[in-house]
GROMACS .gro file of C-alpha atoms in nm:
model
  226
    1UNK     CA    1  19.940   4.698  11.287
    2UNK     CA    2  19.930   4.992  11.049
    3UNK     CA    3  19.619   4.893  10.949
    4UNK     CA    4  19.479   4.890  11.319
    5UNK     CA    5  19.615   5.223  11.374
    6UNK     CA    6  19.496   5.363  11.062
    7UNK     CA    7  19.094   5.275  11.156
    8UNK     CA    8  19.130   5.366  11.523
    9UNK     CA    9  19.263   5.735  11.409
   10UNK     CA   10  19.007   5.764  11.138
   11UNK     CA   11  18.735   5.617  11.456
   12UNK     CA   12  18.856   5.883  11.691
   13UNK     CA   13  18.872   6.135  11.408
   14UNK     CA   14  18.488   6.093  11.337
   15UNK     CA   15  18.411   6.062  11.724
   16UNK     CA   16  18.653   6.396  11.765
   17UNK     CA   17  18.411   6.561  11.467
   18UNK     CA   18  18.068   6.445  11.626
   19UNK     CA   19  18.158   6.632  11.927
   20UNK     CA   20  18.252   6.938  11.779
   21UNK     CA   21  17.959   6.914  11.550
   22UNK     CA   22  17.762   6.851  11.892
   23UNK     CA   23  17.892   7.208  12.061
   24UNK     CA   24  17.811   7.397  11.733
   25UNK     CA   25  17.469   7.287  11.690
   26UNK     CA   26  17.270   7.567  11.819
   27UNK     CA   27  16.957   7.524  12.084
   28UNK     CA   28  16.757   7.517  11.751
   29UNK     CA   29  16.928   7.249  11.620
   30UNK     CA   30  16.933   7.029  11.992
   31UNK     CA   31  16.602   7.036  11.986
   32UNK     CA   32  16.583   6.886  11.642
   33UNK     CA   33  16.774   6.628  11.808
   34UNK     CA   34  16.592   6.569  12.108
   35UNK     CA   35  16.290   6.558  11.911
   36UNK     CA   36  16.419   6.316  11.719
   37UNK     CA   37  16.245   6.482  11.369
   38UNK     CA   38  16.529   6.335  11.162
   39UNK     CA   39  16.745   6.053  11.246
   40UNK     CA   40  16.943   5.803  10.988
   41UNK     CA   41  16.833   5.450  11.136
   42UNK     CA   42  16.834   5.128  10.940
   43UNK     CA   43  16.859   4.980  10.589
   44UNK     CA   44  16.698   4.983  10.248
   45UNK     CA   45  16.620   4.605  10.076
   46UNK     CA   46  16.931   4.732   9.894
   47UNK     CA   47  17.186   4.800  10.198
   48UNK     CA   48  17.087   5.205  10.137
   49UNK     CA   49  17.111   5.407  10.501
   50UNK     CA   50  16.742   5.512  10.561
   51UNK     CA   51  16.687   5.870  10.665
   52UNK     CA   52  16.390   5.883  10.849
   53UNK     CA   53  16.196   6.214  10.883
   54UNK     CA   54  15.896   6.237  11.134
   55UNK     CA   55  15.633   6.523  11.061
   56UNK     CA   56  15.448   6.492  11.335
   57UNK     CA   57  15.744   6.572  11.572
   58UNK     CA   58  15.906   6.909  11.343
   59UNK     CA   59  15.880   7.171  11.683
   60UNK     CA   60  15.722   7.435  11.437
   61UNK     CA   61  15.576   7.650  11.751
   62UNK     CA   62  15.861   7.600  11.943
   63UNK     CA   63  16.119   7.717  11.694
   64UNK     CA   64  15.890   8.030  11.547
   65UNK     CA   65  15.930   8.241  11.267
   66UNK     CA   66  16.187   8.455  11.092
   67UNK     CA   67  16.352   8.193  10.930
   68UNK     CA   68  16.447   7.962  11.244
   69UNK     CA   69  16.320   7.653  11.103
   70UNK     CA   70  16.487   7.691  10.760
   71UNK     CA   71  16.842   7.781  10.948
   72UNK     CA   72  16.785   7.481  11.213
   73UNK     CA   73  16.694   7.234  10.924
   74UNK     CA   74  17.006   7.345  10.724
   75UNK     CA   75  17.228   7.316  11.031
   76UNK     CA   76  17.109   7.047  11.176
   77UNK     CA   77  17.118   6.836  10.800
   78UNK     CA   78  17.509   6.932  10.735
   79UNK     CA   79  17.622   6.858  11.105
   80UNK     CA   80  17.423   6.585  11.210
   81UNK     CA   81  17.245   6.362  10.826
   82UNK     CA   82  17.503   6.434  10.645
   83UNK     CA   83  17.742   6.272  10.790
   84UNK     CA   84  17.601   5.989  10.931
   85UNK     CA   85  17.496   5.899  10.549
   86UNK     CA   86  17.895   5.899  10.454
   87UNK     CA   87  17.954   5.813  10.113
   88UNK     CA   88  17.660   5.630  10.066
   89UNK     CA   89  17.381   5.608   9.796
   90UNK     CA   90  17.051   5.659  10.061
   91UNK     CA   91  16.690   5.701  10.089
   92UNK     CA   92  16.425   5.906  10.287
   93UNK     CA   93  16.099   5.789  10.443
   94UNK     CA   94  15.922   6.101  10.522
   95UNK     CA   95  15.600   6.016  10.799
   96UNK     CA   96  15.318   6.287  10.759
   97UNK     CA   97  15.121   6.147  10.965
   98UNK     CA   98  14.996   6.360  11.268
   99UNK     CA   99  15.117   6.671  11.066
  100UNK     CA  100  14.954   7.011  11.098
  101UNK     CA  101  15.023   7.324  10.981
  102UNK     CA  102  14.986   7.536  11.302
  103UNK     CA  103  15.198   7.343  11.499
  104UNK     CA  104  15.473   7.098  11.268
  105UNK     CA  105  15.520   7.230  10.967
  106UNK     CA  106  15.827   7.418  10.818
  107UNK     CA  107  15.676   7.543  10.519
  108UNK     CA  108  15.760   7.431  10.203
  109UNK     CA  109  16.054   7.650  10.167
  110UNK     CA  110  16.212   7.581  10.451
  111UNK     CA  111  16.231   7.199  10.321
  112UNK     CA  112  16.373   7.334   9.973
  113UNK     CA  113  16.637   7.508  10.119
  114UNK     CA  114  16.717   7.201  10.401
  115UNK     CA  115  16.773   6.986  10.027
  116UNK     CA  116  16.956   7.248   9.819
  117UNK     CA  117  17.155   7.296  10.105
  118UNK     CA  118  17.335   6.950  10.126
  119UNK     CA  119  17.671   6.916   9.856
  120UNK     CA  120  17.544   6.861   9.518
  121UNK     CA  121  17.731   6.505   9.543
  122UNK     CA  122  17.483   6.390   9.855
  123UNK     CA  123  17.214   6.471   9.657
  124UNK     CA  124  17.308   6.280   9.384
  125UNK     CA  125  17.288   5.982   9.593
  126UNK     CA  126  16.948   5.989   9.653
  127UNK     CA  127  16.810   5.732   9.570
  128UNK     CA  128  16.408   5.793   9.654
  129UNK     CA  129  16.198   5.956   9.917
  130UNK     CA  130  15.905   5.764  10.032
  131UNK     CA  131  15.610   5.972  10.144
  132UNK     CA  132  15.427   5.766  10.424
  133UNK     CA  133  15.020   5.815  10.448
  134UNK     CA  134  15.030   6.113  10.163
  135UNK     CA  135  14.635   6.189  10.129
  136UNK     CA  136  14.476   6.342   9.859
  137UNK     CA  137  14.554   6.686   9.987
  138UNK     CA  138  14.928   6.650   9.903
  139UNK     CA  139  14.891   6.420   9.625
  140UNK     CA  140  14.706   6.730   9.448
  141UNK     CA  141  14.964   6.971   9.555
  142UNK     CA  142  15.278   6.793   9.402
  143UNK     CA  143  15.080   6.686   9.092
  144UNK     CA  144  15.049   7.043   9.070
  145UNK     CA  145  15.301   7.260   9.190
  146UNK     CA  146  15.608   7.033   9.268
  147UNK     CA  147  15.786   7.042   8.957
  148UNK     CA  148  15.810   7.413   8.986
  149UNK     CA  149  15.825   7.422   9.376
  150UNK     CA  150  16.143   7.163   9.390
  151UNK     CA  151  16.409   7.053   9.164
  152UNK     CA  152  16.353   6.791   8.874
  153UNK     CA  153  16.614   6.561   9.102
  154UNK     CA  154  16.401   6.549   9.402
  155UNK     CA  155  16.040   6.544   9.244
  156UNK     CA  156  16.155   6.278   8.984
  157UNK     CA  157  16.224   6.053   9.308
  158UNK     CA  158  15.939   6.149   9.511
  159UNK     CA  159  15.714   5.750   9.567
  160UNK     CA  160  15.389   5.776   9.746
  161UNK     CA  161  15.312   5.510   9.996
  162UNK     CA  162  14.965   5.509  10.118
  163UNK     CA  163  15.031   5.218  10.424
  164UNK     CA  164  15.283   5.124  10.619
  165UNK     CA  165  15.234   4.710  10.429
  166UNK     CA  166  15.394   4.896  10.083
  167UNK     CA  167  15.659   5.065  10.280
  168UNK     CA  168  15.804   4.712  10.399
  169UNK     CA  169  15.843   4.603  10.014
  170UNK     CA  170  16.142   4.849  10.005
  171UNK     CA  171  16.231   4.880  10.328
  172UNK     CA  172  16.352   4.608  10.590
  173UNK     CA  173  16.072   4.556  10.862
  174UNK     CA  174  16.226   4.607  11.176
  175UNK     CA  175  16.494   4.832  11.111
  176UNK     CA  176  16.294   5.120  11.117
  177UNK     CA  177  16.132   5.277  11.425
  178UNK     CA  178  15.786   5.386  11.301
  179UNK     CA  179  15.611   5.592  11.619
  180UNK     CA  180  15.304   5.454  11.817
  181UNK     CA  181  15.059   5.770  11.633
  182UNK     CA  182  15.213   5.689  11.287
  183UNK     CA  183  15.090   5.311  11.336
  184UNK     CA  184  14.734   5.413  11.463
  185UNK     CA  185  14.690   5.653  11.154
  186UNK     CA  186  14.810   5.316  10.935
  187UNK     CA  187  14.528   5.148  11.147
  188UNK     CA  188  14.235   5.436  11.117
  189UNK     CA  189  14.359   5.430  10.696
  190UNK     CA  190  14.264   5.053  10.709
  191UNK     CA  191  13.943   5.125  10.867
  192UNK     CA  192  13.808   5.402  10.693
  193UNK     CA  193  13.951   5.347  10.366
  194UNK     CA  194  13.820   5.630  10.158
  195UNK     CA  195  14.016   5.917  10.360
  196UNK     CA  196  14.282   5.834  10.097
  197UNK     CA  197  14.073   5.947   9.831
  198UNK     CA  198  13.940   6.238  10.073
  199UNK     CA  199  13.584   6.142  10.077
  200UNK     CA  200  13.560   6.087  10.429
  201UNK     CA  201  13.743   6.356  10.593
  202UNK     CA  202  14.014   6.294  10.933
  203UNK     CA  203  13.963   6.464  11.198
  204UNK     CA  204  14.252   6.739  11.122
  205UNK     CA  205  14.248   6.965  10.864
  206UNK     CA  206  14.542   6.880  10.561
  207UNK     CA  207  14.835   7.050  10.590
  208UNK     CA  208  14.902   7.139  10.241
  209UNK     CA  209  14.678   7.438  10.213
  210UNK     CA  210  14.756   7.807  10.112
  211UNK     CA  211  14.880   7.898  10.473
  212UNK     CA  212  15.135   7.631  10.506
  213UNK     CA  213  15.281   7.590  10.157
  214UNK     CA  214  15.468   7.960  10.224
  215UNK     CA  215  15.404   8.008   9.847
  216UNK     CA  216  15.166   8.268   9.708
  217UNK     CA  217  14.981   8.010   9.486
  218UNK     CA  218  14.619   8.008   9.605
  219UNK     CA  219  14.554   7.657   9.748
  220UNK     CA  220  14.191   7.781   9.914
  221UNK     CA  221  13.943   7.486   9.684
  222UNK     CA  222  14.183   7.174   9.868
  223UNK     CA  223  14.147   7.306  10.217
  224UNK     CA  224  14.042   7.016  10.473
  225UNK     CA  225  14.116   6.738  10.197
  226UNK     CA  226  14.261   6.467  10.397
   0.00000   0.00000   0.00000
């Protein structure tokens, strides 16, 4: 019985914390939510909690300048990820597909700061981050500038994935929700091979270029490489 009483109070404990966390996220931060640009859903092939990040649906024009994105990103990761991950070691599958620098991207910074704002001890537990349908564009870019852009933890851990067919050899298929435009970009990749290698260019210009990195490095020769 003491046992049963000790995991319902701990249950209502964390359901008493979500809802507090809930009516101190800021309008910011809800929309994070209801754009569903981070969520933890599903498991590794090791048991790891998967934190899945969507590009395509970061509300960059919708949240503006002045710092908003960085201060939603940081909220939103300490009341709402960080949590749900527990005391868990965990992984990230980050989805650029779709992304664009006008209207879904942070900035590079903003990212940096979302990471080096989580406890040193969460960080620790990452495990890897899986970059879904990278391109040459950012391939260049973190081959690059990376190592001095973010810390030796998160760059050593950084795996490209080029299709959605590598992803599933370290991540259970099924558990993870991939989105309808991040499955036809898998299928245009299959078809038109050489975009990976930025010989045959998308139709969108690639994000990492010297606008959207909010660095002062001059990006200007890898502009429109897929």
């Amino acid at each position: 019985h003491t046992r049963s009483y000790e995991s319902f109070t701990k249950r209502k404990s964390r359901a008493e914390q979500s809802r507090e966390d809930m009516d101190a996220m800021t309008k910011q931060e809800i929309l994070l939510e209801k754009k569903r640009v981070i969520t933890v859903q599903g498991r590794d092939k090791a048991g790891r909690p998967i934190v899945r990040i969507v590009g395509k649906n970061f509300p960059a024009r919708e949240l503006g300048g002045g710092g908003h994105a960085e201060a939603a990103l940081k909220g939103y990761v300490r009341r709402r990820v960080t949590p749900a991950i527990g005391d868990a070691e965990f992984v990230v599958v980050y989805m650029h597909s779709g992304v664009d620098r006008r209207e879904n991207f942070p900035g590079v910074g903003a990212v940096r700061t979302a990471y080096e704002s989580m406890p040193a001890a969460v960080r620790e537990r990452l495990h890897a981050v899986y970059f879904l349908h990278p391109g040459l564009q950012s391939r260049l870019f973190f081959s690059t500038l990376g190592r001095f852009l973010f810390s030796s933890g998160l760059y050593g851990k950084l795996r490209y994935v080029s299709r959605l067919e590598y992803l599933w050899a370290h991540v259970r298929k099924g558990e993870l929700d991939v989105p309808e435009a991040v499955r036809r970009h898998d299928d245009e990749l299959e078809q038109r091979p050489l975009m990976d290698y930025g010989i045959e260019a998308s139709e969108r210009c690639g994000v990492f270029d010297a606008a959207s990195m909010d660095t002062t490095a001059s990006l200007h020769s890898l502009r429109c490489a897929s």
